Every structure is written in C-alpha cells, then in structure tokens.
Coordinates of C-alpha atoms and ligand atoms in Angstrom, one line a residue:
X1380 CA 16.5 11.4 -17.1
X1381 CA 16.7 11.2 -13.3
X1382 CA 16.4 8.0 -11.8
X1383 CA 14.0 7.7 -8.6
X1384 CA 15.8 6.8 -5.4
X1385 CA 13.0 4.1 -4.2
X1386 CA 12.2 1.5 -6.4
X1387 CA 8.8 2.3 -7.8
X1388 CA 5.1 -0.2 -7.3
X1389 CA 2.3 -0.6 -9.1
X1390 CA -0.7 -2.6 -8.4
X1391 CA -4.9 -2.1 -9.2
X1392 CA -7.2 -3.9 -8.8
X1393 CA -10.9 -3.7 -11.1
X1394 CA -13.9 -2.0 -8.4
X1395 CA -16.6 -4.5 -8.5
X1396 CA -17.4 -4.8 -5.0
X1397 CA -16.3 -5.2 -1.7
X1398 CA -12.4 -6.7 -1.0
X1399 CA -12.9 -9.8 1.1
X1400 CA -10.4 -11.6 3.7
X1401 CA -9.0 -13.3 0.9
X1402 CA -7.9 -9.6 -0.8
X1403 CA -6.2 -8.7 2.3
X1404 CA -4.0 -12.0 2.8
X1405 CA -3.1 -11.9 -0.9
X1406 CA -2.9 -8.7 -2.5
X1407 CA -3.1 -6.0 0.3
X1408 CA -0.7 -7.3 2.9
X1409 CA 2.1 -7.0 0.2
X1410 CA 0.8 -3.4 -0.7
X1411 CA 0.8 -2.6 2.8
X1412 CA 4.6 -3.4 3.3
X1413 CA 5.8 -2.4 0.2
X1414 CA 4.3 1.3 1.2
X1415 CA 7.2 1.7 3.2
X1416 CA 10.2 0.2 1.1
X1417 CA 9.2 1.6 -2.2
X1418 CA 7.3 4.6 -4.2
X1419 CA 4.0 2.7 -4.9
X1420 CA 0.8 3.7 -7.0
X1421 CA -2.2 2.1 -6.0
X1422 CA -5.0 2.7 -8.3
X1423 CA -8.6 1.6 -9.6
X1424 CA -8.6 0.1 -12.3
X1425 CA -12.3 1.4 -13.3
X1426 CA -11.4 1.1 -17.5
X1427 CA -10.8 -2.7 -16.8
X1428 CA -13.6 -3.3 -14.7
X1429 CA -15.5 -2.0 -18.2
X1430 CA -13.9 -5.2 -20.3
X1431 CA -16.2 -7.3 -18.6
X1432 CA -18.5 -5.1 -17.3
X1433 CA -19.7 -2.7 -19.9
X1434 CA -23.0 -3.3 -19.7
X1435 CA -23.2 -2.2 -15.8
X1436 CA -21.0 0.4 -15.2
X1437 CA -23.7 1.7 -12.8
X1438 CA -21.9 -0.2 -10.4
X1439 CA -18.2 1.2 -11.2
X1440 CA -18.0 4.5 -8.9
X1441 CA -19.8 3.4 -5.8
X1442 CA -17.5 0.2 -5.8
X1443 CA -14.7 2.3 -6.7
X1444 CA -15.2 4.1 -3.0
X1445 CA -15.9 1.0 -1.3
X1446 CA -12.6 -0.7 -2.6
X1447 CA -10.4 2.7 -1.3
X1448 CA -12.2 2.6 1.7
X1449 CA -11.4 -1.1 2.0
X1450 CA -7.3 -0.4 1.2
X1451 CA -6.8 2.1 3.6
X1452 CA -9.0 -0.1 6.3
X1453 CA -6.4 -2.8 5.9
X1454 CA -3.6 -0.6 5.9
X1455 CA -2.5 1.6 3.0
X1456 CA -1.6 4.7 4.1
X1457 CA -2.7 7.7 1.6
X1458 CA 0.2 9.6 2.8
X1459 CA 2.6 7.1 1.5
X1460 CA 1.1 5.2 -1.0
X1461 CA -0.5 7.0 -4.3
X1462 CA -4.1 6.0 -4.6
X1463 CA -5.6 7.1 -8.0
X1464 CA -8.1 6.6 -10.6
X1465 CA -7.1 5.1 -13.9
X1466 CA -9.5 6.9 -16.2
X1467 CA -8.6 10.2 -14.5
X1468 CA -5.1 9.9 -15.8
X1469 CA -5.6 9.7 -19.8
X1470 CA -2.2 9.0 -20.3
X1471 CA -3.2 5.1 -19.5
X1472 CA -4.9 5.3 -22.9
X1473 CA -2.4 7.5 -24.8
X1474 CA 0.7 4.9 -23.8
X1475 CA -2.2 1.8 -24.4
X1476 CA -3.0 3.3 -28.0
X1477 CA 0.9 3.2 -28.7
X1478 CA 1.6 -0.3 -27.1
X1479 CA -0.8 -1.7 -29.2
X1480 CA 0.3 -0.7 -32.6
X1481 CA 2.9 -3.3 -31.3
X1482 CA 1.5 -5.7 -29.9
X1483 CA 0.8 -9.0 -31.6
X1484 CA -2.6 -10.4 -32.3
X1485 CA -1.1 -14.0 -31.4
X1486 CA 0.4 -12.8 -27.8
X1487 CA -2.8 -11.7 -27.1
X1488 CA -4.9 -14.7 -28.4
X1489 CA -2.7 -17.1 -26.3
X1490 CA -3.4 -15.5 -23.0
X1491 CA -4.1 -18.4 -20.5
X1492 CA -6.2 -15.6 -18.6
X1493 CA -8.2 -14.8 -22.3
X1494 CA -8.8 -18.1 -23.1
X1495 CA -10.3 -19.2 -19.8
X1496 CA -12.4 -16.4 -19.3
X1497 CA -13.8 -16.5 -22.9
X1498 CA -14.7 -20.4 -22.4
X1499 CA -16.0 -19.6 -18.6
X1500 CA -18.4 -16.8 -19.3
X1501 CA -21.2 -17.3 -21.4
X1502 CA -23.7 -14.9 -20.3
X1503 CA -22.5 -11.9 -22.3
X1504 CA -20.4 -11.7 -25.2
X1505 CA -16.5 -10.9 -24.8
X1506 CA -15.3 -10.7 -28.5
X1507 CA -14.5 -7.4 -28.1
X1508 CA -11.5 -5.7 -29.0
X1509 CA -11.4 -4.0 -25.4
X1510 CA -11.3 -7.7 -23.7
X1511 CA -8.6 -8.9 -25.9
X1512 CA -6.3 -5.9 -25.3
X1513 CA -7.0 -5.8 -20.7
X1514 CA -3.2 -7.6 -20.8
X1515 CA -2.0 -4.0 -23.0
X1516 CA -4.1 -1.9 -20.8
X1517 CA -2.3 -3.6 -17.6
X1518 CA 1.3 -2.9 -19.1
X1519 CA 0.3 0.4 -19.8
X1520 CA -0.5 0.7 -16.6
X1521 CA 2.2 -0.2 -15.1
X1522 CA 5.0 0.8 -17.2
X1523 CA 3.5 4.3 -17.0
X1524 CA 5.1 4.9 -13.6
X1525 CA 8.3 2.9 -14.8
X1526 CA 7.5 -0.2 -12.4
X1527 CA 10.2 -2.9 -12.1
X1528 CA 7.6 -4.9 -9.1
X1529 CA 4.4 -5.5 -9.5
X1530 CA 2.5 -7.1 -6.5
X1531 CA -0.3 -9.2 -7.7
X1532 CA -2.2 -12.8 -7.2
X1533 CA -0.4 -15.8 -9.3
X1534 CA -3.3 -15.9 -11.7
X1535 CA -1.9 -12.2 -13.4
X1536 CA 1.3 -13.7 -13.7
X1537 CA 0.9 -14.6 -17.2
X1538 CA 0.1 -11.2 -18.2
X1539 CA 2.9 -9.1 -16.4
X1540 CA 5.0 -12.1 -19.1
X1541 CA 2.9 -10.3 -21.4
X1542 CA 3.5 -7.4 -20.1
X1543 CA 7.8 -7.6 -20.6
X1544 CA 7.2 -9.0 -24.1
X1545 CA 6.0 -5.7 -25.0
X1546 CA 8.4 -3.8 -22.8
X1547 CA 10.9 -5.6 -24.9
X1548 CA 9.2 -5.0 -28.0
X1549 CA 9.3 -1.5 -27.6
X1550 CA 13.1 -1.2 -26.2
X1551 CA 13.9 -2.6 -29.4
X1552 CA 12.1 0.2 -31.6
X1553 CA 12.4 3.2 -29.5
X1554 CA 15.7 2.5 -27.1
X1555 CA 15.9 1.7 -23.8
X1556 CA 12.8 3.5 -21.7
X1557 CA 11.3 0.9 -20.0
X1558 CA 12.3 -1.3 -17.1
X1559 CA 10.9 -4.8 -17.8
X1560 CA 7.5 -5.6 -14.7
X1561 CA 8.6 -8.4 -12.5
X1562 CA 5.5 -10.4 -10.3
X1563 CA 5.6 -10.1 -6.6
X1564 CA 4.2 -12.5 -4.9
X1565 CA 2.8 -13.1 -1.6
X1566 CA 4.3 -16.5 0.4
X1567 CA 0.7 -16.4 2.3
X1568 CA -1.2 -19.6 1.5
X1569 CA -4.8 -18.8 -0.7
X1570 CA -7.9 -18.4 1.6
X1571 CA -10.2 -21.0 1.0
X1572 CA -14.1 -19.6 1.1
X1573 CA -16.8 -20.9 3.5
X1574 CA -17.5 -23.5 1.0
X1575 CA -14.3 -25.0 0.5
X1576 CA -13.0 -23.3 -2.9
X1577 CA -11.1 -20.6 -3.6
X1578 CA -12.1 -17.6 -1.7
X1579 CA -14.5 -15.7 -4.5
X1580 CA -17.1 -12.6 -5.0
X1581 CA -18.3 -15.1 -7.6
X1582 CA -19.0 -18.0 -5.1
X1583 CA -20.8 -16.1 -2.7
X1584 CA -17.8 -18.1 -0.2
X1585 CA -16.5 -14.7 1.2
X1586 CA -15.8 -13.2 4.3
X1587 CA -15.8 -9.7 3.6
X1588 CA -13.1 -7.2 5.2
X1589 CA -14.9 -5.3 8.3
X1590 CA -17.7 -7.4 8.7
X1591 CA -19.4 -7.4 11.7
X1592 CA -18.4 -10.3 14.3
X1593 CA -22.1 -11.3 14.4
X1594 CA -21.6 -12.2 10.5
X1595 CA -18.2 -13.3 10.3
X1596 CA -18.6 -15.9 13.6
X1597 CA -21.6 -17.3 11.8
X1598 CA -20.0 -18.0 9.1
X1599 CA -16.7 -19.0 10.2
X1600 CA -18.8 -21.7 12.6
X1601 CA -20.5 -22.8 9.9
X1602 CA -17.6 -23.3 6.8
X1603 CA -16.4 -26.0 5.3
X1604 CA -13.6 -28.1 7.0
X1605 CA -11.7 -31.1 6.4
X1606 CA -14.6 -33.1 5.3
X1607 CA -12.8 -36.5 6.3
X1608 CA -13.5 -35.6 9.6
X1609 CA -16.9 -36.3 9.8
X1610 CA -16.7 -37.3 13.8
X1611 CA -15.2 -35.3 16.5
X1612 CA -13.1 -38.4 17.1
X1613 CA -11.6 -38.4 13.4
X1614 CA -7.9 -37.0 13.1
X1615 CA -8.0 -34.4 10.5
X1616 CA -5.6 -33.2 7.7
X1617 CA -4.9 -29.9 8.5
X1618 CA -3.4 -29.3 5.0
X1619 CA -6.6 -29.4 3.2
X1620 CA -8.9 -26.9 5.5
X1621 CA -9.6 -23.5 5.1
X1622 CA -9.6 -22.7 9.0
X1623 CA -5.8 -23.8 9.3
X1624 CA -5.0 -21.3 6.2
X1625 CA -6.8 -18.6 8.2
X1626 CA -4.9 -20.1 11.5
X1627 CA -1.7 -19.7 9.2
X1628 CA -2.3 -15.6 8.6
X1629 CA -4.3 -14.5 11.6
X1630 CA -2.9 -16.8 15.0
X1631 CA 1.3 -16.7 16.0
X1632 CA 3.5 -19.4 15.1
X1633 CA 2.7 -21.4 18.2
X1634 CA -0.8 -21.6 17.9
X1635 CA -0.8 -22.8 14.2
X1636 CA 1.7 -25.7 15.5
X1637 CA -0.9 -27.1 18.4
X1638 CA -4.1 -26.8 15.6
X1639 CA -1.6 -28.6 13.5
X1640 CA -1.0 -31.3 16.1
X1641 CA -4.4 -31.2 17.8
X1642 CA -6.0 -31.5 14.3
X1643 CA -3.8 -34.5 13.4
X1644 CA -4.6 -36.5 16.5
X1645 CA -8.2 -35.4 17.0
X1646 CA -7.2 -33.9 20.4
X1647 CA -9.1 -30.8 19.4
X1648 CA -12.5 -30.5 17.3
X1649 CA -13.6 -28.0 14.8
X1650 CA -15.4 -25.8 17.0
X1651 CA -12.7 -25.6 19.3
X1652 CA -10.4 -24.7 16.3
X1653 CA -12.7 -21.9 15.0
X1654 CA -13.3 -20.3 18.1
X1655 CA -10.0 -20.4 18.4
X1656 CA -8.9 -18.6 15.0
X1657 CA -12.3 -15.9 16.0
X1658 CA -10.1 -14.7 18.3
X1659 CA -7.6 -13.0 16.4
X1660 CA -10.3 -12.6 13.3
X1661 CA -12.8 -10.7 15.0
X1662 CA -10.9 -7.9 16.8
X1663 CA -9.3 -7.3 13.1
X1664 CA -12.5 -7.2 11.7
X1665 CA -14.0 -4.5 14.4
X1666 CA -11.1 -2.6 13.9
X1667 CA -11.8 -2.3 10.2
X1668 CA -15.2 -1.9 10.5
X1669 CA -14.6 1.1 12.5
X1670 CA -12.0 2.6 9.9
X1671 CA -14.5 1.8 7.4
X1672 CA -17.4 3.4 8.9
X1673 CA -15.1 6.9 10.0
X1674 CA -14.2 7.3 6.3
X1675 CA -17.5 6.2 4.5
X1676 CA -18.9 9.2 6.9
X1677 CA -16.3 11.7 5.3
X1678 CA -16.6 11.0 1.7
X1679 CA -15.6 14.6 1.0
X1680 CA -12.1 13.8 2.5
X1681 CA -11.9 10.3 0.9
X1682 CA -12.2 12.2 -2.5
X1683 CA -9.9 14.9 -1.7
X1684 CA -7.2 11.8 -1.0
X1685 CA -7.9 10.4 -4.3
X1686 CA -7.8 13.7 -6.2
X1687 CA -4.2 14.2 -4.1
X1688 CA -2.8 10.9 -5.1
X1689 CA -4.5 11.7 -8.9
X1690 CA -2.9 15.0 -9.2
X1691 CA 0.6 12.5 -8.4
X1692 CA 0.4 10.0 -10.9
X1693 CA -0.5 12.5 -13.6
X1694 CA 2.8 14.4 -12.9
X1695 CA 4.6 10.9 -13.3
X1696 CA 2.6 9.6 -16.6
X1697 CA 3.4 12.8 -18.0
X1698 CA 7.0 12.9 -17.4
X1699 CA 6.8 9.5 -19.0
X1700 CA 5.1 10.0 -21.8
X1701 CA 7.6 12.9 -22.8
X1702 CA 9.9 10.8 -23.1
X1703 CA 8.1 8.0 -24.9
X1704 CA 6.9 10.4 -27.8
X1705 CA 10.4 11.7 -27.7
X1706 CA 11.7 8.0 -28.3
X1707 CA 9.3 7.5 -31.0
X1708 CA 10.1 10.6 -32.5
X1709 CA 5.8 11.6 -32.3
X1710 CA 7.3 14.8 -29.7
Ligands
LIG827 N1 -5.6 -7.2 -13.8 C1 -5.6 -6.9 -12.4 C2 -6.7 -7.8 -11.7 O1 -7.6 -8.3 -12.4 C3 -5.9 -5.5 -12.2 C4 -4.9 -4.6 -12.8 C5 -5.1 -3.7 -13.8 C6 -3.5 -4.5 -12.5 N2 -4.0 -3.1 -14.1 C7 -3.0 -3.5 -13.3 C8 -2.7 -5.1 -11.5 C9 -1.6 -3.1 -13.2 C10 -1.4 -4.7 -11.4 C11 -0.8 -3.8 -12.3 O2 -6.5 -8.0 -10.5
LIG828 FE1 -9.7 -27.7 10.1 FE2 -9.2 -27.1 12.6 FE3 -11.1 -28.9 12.0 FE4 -8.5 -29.5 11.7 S1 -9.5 -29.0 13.6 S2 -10.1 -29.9 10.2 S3 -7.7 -27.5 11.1 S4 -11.1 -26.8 11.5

C-alpha cells in the first residue's frame, strides 16, 4: 500500500438548488483553501439528495450543474480539486452495502440529525431504509478516498462520529484500512438570512451566490437587523445582527472594528452600515455572476470537467475497494 504524499479531503454536498452566501462563508471558503494544502474530492452527492427527495428527482441533474457551477464561481479550481458525481462512481454503493452489514440499527436510530428530521418533516414519509442509512452512505463516501479531514457545517458533526464508529468497527474485523474522518470546521461566524434566522433554502432568507447587485442591495437594505434598535438614535448590539456577520467575512479588520463601535454608540445607522458592507458584497457578487454566466454558456466543458474529475475518483475507489475485499477475504 502506498501512502499519498498530501493529506487527502472529502466534502459533498446534496444538489437541490442554488448555494447561497451562507454556502460560501461556511462550507466553500474551507474547500477553497484546502484545494491547495491537500488532495481534495469534491463531489455531488445526488444518491443523498434522493433520501429525502425521491419523489422529485426531476430536480437532481439541473441542480447538480447549478451547484458545480456555483463551486467553481466561488473558487474551486477543477484543476486542483476533484469534482465528481457520486452515483457515477458505484463503488459508493459497493463499500455502503459492506458498511452496513455492520453497522448497528441503534447507531443509526440515535442520530441527532435522524431524529430531528424525522420529527421536522411531515409532508412525506421518511421511514425508509435509504433515510436511516444517509450517515453509512456519507462514511462510505468518504472513507472511499481514505479521508482523515472532512470539511463540513457543525450540524454533520454527529455523523462524521458516526462515521469513525464504523471505521472502527471495521478495523477491528478486517485490520487496519481505514483512517478514522475527522470534522473541519470553519472559524467564520453563521450567516444569518434576511429574516434574522439561520441563512436557509428552506426560509426563503437567502442571498444567493452571483446575484445581481439590483437583487442582493434590495435585499440586503431591507433585512433584518438588531431589532432593539428601532430608532436611528438607539445604540445597537452588534453581536446579534446579521449585517455585522456579513461585515465579519466580507469588510477588513478595521472596518468591522468602527461598525462595532459606531453600532454600539449609535454613531452610525443601519443604512449607513449596509451600504457600507454593499461595498465589498457587490463587486464579489458581479464577479461571480460573470463566472457563472461564462460556464453556464459552455455546458459541454462543464461536463467534460466533471467526467475528468469522475474518471479520478473512480481510479481511487477502486484501488480502495481492492483492498477492502482483500481484507474481508470477498477478493
Ligand atoms: N451530508 C452532507 C450534507 O448534507 C452531504 C454529504 C454527503 C457529505 N456525503 C458526504 C459531506 C461526505 C461530507 C462528506 O451537507
Ligand atoms: Fe447591525 Fe450595523 Fe445596524 Fe448595528 S448598525 S444593528 S451592526 S446593521
């Protein structure tokens, strides 16, 4: 067994519509500067967009472009980051298969993640075997490529636990193949949405990435603030508003201290503060609205790019899953 020189990433993320601001201060910054410290797969996760979606997977491939369009708008470069497809690379459901014959029923049951989402949605039915098992789907996935880092949002922390609980499980059986996931996680604060609460396709709240500045001025102008500052003349907590978050990831270290000041002692208002954070949000937004619109014109090279980075991951699963059905003795 050679061991890779870089350490090796793995993230996905399920295509079910366009990535938002809040995407690109969580998830993608960290993708983008991992790309250059560490071999990193970057992949669509279209089998587990099915665990809650199989009754519209309609919607699967044309997202699936939109969200690879989005990743390289915000940064990823193709060239040294592997974009692929999950379902193109079957080995994800050979390794799952396997994983599960050893997983138990109980880990799974005791999900935080599963249990929330079974309470929370009630407009289509999730006791299905394929929703209980997303968290062995996801260590397949990631395990796959032999991943020690995984860079994801808090709330998948629970399941990359998950996720070494099985790894361990398995070293124990088969011998050592597996390096057990670790979470990394972004310092960056959570965006807040235009209404307040966590920044979500769900809330309709977002701010999507490469809107035009028409759009995302109207509704930075018109979100939510610190609602104790109902007068211009109010001092303001800067700690609980979603425009000094966005201050914190988009302006330089001396502008976030003067809104922090100017907030605090209502020497500045609201509008003064938004226009203020516009001007380092809208010239990032043209510029990926341009990227955008040059790739979404060439979808023949977007393709080619993801059949590339396909054809790349394939070559790793299998070399992987040699060695797994060697170690269980199925070669
Ligand atoms: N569960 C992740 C999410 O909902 C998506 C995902 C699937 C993933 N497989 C993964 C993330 C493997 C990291 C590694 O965002
Ligand atoms: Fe938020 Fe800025 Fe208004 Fe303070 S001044 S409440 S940070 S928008």
């Amino acid at each position: 067994m050679t061991q890779p020189k870089r350490p090796v990433v793995v993230s996905g993320m399920r295509p079910t519509g366009r990535l938002h601001i809040g995407h690109l201060h969580g998830a993608l910054a960290n993708w983008v500067k991992l790309q250059d410290e560490a071999d990193c797969y970057f992949f669509s996760a279209d089998w587990h967009a099915l665990t809650t979606n199989y009754h519209a997977t309609g919607i699967i491939k044309q997202a699936e472009r939109e969200m690879f369009v989005d990743f390289i708008a915000a940064g990823i470069d193709p060239e040294k980051a592997t974009l692929f497809v999950q379902s193109q690379v079957r080995e994800h459901a050979e390794l799952y298969l396997l994983l599960g014959m050893i997983t138990p029923l109980g880990w799974l049951e005791r999900s935080p993640t599963y249990k929330e989402m079974r309470e929370n949605i009630t407009d289509r039915d999730l006791a299905l075997y394929g929703f209980l098992g997303y968290p062995v789907l996801m260590t397949a996935d990631i395990i796959l490529y032999k991943a020690a880092r995984v860079p994801v949002g808090v709330d998948q922390v629970p399941h990359l636990e998950l996720s070494r609980e099985i790894v361990r499980k398995f070293n124990s059986h088969y011998g050592e193949v597996f390096p057990e996931p670790q979470p990394l996680l972004t310092a960056a604060p959570k965006i807040l949405g235009t209404d307040g609460r966590k920044m979500s396709k769900s809330y309709g709240n977002t701010v999507d990435l490469g809107e035009s500045a028409e759009s995302t001025r109207k509704k930075i102008m018109g979100a939510v603030t610190d609602p104790a500052r109902m007068r211009r003349q109010d001092p303001g907590h800067p700690d609980v508003c979603g425009i000094f978050y966005l201050h914190k990831v988009t302006s330089d270290a001396e502008t976030v201290a003067w809104v922090d000041q100017s907030c605090r002692t209502a020497a500045i208002g609201c509008v003064d503060c938004k226009k203020k954070v516009l001007e380092r949000l809208l010239p990032a937004q043209e510029r990926m609205r341009e990227r955008r619109e040059a790739l979404l014109a060439r979808p023949k090279d977007l393709d080619d790019l993801v059949q590339l980075g396909t054809g790349k991951a394939r070559a790793a699963a299998a070399r992987t899953m040699e060695e797994v059905r060697k170690a269980m003795k199925l070669a």
